[in-house]
Short mmCIF file of C-alpha atoms and ligand atoms in Angstrom, two decimals:
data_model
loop_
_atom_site.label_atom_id
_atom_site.label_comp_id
_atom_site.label_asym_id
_atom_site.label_seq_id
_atom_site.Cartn_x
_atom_site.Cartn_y
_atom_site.Cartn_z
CA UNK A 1188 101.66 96.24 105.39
CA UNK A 1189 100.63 93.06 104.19
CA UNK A 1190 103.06 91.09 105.14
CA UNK A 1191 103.12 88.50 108.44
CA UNK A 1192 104.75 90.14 111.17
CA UNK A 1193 106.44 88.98 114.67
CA UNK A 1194 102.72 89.98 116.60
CA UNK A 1195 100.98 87.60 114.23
CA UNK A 1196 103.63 84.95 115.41
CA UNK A 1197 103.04 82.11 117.81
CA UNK A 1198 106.20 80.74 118.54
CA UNK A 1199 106.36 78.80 121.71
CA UNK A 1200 109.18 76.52 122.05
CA UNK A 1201 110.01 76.89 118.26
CA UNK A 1202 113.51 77.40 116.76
CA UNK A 1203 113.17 81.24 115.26
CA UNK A 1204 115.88 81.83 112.97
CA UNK A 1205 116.12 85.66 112.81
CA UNK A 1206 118.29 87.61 110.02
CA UNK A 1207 119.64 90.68 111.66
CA UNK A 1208 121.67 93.51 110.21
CA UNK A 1209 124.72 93.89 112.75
CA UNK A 1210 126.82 94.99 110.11
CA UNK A 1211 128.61 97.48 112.56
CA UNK A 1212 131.23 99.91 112.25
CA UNK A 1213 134.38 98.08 114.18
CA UNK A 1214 137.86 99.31 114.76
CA UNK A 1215 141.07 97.27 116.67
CA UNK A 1216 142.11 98.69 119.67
CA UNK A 1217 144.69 96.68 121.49
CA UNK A 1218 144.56 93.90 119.35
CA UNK A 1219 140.67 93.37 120.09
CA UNK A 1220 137.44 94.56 117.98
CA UNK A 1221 135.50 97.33 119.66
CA UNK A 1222 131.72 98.08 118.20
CA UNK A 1223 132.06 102.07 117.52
CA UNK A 1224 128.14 102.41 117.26
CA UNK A 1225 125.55 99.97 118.15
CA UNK A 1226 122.59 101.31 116.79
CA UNK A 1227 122.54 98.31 114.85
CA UNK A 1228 122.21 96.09 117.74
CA UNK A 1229 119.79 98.21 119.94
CA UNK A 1230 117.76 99.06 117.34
CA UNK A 1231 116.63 94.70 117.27
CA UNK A 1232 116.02 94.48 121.03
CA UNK A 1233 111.95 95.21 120.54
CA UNK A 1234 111.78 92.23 118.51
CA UNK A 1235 114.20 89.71 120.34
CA UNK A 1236 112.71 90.55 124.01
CA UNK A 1237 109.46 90.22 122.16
CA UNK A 1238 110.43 86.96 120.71
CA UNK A 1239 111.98 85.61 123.82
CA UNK A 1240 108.19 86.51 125.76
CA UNK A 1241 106.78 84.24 123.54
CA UNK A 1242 109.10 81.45 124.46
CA UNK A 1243 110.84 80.88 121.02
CA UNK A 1244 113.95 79.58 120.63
CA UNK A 1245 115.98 82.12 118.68
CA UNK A 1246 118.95 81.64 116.46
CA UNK A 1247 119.96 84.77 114.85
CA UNK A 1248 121.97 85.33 111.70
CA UNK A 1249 124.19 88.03 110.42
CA UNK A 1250 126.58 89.42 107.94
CA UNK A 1251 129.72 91.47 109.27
CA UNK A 1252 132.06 93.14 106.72
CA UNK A 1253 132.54 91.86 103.29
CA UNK A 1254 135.38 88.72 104.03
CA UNK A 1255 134.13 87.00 100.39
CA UNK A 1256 134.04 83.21 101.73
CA UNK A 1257 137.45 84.08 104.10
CA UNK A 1258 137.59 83.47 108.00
CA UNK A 1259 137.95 86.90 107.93
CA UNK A 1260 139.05 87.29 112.26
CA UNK A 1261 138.68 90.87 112.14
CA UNK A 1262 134.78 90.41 110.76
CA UNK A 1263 133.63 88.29 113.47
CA UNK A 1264 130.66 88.44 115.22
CA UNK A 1265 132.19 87.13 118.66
CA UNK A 1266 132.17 90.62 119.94
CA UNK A 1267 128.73 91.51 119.12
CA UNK A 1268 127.46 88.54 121.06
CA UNK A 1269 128.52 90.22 124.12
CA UNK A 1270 127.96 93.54 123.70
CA UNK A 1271 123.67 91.90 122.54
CA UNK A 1272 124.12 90.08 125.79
CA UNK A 1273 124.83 93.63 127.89
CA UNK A 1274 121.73 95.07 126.21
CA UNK A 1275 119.76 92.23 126.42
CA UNK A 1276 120.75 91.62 130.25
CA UNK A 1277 120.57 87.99 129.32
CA UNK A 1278 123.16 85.38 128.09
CA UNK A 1279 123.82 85.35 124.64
CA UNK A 1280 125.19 81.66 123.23
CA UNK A 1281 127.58 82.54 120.07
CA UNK A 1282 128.64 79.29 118.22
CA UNK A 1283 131.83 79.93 115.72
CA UNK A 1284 129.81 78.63 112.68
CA UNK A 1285 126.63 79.73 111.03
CA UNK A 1286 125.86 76.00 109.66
CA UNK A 1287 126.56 72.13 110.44
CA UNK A 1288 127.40 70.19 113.34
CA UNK A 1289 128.33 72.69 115.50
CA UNK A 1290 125.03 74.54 114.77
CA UNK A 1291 123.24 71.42 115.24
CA UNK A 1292 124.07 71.05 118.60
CA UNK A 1293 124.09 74.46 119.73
CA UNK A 1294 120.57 74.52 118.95
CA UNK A 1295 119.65 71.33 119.99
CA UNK A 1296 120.66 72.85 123.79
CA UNK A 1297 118.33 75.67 123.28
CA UNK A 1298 115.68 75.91 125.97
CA UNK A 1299 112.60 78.61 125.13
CA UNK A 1300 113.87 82.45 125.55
CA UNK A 1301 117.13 81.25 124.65
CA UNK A 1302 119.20 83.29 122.39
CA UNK A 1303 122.35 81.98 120.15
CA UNK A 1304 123.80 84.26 117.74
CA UNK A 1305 125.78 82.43 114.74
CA UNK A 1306 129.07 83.13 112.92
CA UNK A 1307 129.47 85.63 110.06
CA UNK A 1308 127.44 83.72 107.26
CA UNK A 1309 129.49 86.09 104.59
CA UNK A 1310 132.51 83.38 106.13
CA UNK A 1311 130.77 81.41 103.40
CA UNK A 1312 130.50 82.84 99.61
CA UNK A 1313 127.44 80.70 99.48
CA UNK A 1314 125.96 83.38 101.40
CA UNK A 1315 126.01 85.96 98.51
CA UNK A 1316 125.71 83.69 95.57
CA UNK A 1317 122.54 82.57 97.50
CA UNK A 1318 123.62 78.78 97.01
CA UNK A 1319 120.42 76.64 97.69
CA UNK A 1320 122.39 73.83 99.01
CA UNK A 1321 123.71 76.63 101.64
CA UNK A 1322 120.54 78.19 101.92
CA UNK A 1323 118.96 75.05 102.38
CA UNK A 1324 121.73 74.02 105.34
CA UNK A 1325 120.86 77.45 107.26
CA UNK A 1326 116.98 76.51 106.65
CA UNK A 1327 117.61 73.25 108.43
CA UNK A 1328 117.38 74.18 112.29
CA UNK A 1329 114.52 76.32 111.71
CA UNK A 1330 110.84 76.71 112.17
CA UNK A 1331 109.98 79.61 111.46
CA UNK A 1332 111.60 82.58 110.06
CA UNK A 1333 111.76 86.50 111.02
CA UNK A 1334 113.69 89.09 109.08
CA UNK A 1335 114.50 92.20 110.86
CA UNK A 1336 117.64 93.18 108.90
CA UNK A 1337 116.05 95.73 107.01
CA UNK A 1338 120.15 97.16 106.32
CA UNK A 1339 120.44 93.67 104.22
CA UNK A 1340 116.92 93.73 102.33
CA UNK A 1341 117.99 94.62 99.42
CA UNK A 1342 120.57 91.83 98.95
CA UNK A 1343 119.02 88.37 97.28
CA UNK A 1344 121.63 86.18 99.47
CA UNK A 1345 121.13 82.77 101.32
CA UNK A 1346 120.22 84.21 104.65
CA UNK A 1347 117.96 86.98 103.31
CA UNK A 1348 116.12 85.13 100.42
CA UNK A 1349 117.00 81.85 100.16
CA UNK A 1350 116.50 80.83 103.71
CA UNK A 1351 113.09 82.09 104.13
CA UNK A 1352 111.95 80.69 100.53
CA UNK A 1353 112.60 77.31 101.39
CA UNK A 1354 111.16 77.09 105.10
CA UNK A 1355 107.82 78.92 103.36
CA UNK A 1356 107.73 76.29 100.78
CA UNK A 1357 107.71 73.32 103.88
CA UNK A 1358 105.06 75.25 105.42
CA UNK A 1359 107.09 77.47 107.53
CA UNK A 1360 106.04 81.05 108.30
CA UNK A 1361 108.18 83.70 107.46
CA UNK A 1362 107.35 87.22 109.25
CA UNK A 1363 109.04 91.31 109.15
CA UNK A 1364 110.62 92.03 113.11
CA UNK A 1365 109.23 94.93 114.36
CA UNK A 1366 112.16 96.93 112.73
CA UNK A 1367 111.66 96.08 109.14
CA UNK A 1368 108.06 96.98 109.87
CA UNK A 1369 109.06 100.84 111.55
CA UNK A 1370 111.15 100.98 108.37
CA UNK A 1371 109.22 100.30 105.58
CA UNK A 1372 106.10 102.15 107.77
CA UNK A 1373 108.39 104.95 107.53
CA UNK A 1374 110.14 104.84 104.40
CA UNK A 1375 106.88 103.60 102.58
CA UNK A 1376 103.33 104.43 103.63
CA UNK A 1377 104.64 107.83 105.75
CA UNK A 1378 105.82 109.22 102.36
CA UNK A 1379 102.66 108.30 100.24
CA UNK A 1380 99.98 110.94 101.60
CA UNK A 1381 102.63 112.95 103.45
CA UNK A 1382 101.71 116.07 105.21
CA UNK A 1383 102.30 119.72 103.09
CA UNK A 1384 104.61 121.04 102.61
CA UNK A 1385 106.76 117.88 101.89
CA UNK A 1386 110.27 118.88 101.74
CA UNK A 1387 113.25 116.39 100.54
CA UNK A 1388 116.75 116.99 101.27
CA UNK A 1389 119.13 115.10 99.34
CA UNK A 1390 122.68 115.18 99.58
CA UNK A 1391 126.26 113.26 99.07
CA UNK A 1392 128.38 112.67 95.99
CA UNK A 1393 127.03 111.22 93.15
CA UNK A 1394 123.89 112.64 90.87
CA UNK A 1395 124.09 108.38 90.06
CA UNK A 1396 123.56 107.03 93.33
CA UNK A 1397 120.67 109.50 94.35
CA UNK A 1398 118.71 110.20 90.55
CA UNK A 1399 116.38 107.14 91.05
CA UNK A 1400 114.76 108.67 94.37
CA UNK A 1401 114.88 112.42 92.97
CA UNK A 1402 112.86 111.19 89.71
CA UNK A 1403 110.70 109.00 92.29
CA UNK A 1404 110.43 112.37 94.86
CA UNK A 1405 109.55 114.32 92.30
CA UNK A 1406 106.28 112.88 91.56
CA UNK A 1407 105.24 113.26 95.80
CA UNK A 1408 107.39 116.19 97.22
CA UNK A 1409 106.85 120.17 96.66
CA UNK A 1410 110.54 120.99 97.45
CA UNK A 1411 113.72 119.47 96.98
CA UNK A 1412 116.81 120.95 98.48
CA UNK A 1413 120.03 119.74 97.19
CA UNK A 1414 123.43 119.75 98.31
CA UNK A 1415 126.45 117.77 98.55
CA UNK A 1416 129.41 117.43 95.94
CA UNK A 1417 126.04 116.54 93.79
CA UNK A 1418 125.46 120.17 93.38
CA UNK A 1419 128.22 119.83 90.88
CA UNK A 1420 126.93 117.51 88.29
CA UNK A 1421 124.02 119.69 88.43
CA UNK A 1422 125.92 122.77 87.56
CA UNK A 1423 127.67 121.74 84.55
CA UNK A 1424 124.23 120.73 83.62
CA UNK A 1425 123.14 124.53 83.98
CA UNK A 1426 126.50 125.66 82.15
CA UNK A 1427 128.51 126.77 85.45
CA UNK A 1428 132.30 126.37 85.67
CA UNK A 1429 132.79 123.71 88.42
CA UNK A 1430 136.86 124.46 88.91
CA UNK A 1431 137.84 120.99 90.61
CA UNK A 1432 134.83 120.16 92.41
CA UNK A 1433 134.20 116.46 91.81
CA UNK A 1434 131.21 115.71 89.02
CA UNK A 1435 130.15 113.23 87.18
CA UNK A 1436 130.21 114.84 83.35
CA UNK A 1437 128.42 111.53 81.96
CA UNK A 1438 125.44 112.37 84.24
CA UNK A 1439 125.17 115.49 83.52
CA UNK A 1440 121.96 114.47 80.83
CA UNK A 1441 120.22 112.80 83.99
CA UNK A 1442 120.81 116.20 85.76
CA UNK A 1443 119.67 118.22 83.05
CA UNK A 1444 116.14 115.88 82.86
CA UNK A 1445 115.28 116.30 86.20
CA UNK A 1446 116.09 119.98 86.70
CA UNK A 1447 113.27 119.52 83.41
CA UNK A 1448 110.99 117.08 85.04
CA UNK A 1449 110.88 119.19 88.32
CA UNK A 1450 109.98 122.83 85.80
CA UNK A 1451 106.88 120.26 84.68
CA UNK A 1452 105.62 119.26 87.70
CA UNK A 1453 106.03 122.63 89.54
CA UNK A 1454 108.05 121.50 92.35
CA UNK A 1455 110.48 123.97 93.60
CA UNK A 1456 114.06 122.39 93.14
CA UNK A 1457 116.40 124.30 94.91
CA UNK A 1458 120.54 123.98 94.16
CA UNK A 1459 123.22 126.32 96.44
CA UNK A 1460 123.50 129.55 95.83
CA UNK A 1461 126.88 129.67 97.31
CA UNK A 1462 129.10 127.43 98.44
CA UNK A 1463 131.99 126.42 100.95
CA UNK A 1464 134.79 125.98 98.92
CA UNK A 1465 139.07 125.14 99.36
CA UNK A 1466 141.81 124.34 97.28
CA UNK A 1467 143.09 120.33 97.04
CA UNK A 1468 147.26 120.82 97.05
CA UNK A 1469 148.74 117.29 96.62
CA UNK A 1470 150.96 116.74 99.70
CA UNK A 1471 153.22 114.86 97.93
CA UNK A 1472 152.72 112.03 100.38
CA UNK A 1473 150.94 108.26 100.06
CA UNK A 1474 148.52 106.84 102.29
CA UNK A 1475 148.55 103.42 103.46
CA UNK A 1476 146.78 102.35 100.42
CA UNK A 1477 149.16 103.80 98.33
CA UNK A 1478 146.67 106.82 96.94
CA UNK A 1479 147.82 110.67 96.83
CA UNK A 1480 147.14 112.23 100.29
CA UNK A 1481 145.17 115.67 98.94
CA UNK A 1482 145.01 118.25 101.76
CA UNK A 1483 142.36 120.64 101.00
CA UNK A 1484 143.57 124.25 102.05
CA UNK A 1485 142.28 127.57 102.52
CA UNK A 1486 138.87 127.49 102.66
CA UNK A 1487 136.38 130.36 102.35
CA UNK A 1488 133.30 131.34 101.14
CA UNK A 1489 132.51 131.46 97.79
CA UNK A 1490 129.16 133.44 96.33
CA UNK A 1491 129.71 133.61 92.57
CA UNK A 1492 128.17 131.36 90.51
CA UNK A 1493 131.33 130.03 89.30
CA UNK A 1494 133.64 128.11 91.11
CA UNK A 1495 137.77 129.32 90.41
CA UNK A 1496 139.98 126.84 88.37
CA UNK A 1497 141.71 125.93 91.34
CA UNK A 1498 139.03 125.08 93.92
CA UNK A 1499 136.78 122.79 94.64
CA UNK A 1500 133.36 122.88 96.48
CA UNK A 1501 133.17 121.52 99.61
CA UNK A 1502 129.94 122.02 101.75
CA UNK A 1503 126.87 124.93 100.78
CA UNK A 1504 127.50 128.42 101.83
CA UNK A 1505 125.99 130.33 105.00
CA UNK A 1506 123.13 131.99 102.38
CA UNK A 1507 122.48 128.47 101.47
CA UNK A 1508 122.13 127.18 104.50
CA UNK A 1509 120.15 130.23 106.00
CA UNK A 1510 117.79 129.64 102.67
CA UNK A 1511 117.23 125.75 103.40
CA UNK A 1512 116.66 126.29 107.19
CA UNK A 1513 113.79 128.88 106.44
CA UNK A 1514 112.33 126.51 103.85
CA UNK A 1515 112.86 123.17 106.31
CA UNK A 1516 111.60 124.89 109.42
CA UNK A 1517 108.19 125.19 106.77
CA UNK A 1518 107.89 121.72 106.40
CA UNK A 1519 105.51 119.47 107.89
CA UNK A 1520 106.99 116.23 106.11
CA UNK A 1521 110.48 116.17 105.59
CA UNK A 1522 112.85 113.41 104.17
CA UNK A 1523 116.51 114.23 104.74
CA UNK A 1524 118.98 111.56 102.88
CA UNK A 1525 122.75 112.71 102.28
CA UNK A 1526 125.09 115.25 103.63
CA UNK A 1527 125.61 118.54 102.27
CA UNK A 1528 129.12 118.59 102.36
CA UNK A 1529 132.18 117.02 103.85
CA UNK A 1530 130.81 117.11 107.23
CA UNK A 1531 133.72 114.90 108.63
CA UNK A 1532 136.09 117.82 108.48
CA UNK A 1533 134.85 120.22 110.51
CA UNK A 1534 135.63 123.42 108.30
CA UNK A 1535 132.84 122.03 105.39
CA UNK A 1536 130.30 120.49 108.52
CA UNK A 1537 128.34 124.40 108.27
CA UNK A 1538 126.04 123.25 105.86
CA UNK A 1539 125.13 119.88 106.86
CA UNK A 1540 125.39 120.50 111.31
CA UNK A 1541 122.57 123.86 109.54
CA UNK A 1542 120.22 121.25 108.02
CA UNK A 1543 120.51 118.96 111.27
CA UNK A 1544 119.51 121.77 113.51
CA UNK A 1545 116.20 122.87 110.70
CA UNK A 1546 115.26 119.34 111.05
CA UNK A 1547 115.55 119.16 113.92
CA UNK A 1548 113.77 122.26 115.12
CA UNK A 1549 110.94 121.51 112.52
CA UNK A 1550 110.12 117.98 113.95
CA UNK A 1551 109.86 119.61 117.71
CA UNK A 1552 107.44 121.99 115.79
CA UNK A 1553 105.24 119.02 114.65
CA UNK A 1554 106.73 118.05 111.35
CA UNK A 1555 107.56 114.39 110.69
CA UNK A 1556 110.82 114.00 109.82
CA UNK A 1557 112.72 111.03 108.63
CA UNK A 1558 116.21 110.10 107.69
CA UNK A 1559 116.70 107.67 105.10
CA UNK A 1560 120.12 106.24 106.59
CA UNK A 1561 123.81 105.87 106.53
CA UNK A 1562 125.79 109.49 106.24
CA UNK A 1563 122.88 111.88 107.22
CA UNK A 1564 121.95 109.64 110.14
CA UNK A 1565 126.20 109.73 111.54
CA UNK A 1566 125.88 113.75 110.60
CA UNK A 1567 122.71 113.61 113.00
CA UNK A 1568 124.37 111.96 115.69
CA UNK A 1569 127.56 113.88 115.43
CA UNK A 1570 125.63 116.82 115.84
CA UNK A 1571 124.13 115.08 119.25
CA UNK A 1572 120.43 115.50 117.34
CA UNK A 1573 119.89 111.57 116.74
CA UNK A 1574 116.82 111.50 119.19
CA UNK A 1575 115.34 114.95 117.64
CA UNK A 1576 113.57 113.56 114.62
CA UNK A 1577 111.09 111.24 114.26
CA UNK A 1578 112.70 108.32 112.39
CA UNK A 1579 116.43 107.37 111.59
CA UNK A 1580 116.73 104.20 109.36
CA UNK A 1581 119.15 101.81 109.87
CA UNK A 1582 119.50 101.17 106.28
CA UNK A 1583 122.27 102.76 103.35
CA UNK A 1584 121.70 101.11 100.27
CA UNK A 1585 118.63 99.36 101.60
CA UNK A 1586 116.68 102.76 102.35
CA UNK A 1587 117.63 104.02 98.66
CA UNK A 1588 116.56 100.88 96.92
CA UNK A 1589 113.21 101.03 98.90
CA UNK A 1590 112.56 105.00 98.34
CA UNK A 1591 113.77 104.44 94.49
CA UNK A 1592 110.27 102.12 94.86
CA UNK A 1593 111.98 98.91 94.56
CA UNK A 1594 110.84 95.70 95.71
CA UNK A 1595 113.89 94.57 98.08
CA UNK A 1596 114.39 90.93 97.94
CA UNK A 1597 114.27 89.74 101.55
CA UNK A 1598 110.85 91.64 101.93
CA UNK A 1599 109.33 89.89 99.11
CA UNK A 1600 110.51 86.69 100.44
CA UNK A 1601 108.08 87.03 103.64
CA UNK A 1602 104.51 85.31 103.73
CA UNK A 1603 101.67 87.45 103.13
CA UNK A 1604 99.02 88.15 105.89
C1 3PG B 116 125.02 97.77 104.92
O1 3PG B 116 125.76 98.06 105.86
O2 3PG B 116 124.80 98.54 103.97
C2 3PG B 116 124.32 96.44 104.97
O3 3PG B 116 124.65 95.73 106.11
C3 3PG B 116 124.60 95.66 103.71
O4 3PG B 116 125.97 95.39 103.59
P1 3PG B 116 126.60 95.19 102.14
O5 3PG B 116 126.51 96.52 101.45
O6 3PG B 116 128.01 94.73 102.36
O7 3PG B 116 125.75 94.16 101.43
MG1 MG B 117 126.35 98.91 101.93
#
């Protein structure tokens, strides 16, 4: 990589202000926010106990939620101070504001290996219109600057890109965390020369969210396995009835070019060949949002190309699955982004719990796997297999953006070696 990182860093008794993704699934209990999983959190400790043996003085900033410029109380960070201070087995300042005064002071008091984390900057719609005046305010109690929020990369906001810009431009040095460094070591130069066979899963809803990495794969990988309510878009590309399976008709042409583009290049591209499927009844009901509550009912198996007028698929069939495994358990590379089904219900988890077990299986025969982020890496843990492959990334939209091969803002932002 060629950008500065935290080892290239001398940062003795210098304020460190360090953007960290602990956007973390929260839910009240009891009138208080509890942190359901703290990957998030854990997954900076390398860099701030690394930080804190050099003696810097760190002041870390954060997003939670999206409040849009509110006090948001349910998207504070107040909790995650003291769940970072539990990991950290050191005290953890929080201050209730992410610039001014109160700021000021807080890290005035700072001694060298202290740690303050600030308020939700997103209290502030500065934050993601990237105000410079904002930006500029955030800059102002720092040295030097470390990103290790490699979740947030791929947003151009105040503490991501702004921030960093300005303290380069007075001289300050801007550096990856050891984090964003494992990520784009795995997400980037990992998947340039990988290991044959290279096999990418991709899964989840939409042919639009994923077709920028599957034309990008194409060029690198020798199978792609495909599953997910995706599948679907692809079919009506190929002419199959789809019964009431969601799609995306108007991306059907992007479907249709890559099943093309993957014929060219002789890569193996590899849709279901049966599916899980069940039939959406409309309970007549309203969740609390007001929206239809659909209760998906008898499900079965489903090995005709077709899918009835009635049903809708659900999760790949037990062929499928069988078929992926063998192909997975060949791999010696293998990039896994996107569940194969609707994994959260347990009757359509088959097909995705199948591909966790390959992948996992393959990786304690040698292969290198890694998962590019947000659903796959909760299907991993559900299935307890979270410490069976070789990397999980802590980034959703980030990891895309990066695999799609594009340059995320708050990387750029960093000073070159
Ligand atoms: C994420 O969870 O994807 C990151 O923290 C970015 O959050 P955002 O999508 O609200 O910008
Ligand atoms: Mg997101």
């Amino acid at each position: 990589m060629n950008k500065l990182t935290v080892n290239d860093l001398n940062v003795k008794d210098q304020r460190v202000l360090v953007r960290v993704d602990y956007n973390v699934p929260m839910e009240e209990k009891d009138g208080r926010m509890i942190i359901n999983d703290a990957t998030r959190i854990k997954e900076t400790l390398p860099t701030l106990r690394l930080l804190i043996g050099k003696g810097a003085k760190i002041i870390l900033a954060a997003h939670l939620g999206r409040p849009k410029g509110k006090r948001e109380p349910t998207m504070s960070l107040r909790p995650v101070a003291g769940e970072l201070s539990k990991m950290l087995g050191r005290r953890v300042a929080f201050v209730e504001d992410c610039i001014g005064g109160k700021v000021e002071k807080a890290v005035a008091a700072l001694q060298a290996g202290d740690v303050l984390l600030l308020e939700n900057v997103r209290y502030y719609k500065e934050e993601e219109a990237n105000d410079p005046g904002f930006a500029a305010k955030l800059a102002a109690v720092a040295d030097v600057y470390v990103n290790d929020a490699f979740g947030s990369a791929h947003r151009a906001h105040a503490s991501t890109e702004g921030a960093p810009r300005l303290i380069a431009q007075r001289g300050g040095l801007c550096a990856a965390g050891l984090l964003m460094e494992r990520e784009l070591k795995y997400l980037g130069q990992e998947l340039e020369n990988p290991a044959r066979p290279f096999v990418v899963i991709l899964g989840g809803a939409k042919v639009s969210d994923k077709i920028k990495v599957i034309d990008r794969l194409l060029e690198k990988a020798d199978t792609i396995l495909i599953g997910g309510a995706m599948v679907y878009t692809f079919k009506l590309a190929q002419g199959f009835k789809i019964g009431k399976s969601l799609s995306e008709p108007d991306k059907v042409d992007l479907a249709r070019a890559a099943l093309e583009k993957a014929k060219a290049r002789g890569v193996q591209f590899l849709l279901p060949v049966d599916d899980v499927i069940g039939t959406p009844v409309d309970t007549g009901k309203l969740n609390k949002k007001g929206k239809a509550v659909i209760e998906i009912q008898n499900p079965r198996t489903n090995t005709q190309a077709n899918i009835p007028n009635d049903a809708a698929g659900l999760d790949i069939g037990p062929e499928t699955s069988q078929r992926f495994a063998a192909i997975i358990l060949q791999a010696r590379t293998i990039m896994w982004n996107g569940p194969m089904g609707m994994f959260e219900d347990a009757r359509f988890a088959a097909g995705t719990n199948a591909v966790a077990q390959a992948v996992a299986y393959a990786t304690a025969k040698g292969a290198k796997s890694i998962i590019g982020g947000g659903d796959s890496v909760k299907a991993l843990n559900q299935a307890g297999l979270g410490d069976k492959v070789t990397f999980m990334s802590t980034g959703g939209g980030a990891s895309l953006e990066f695999l799609e091969g594009q340059v995320l803002p708050g990387v750029a932002a960093l000073s070159n070696k």
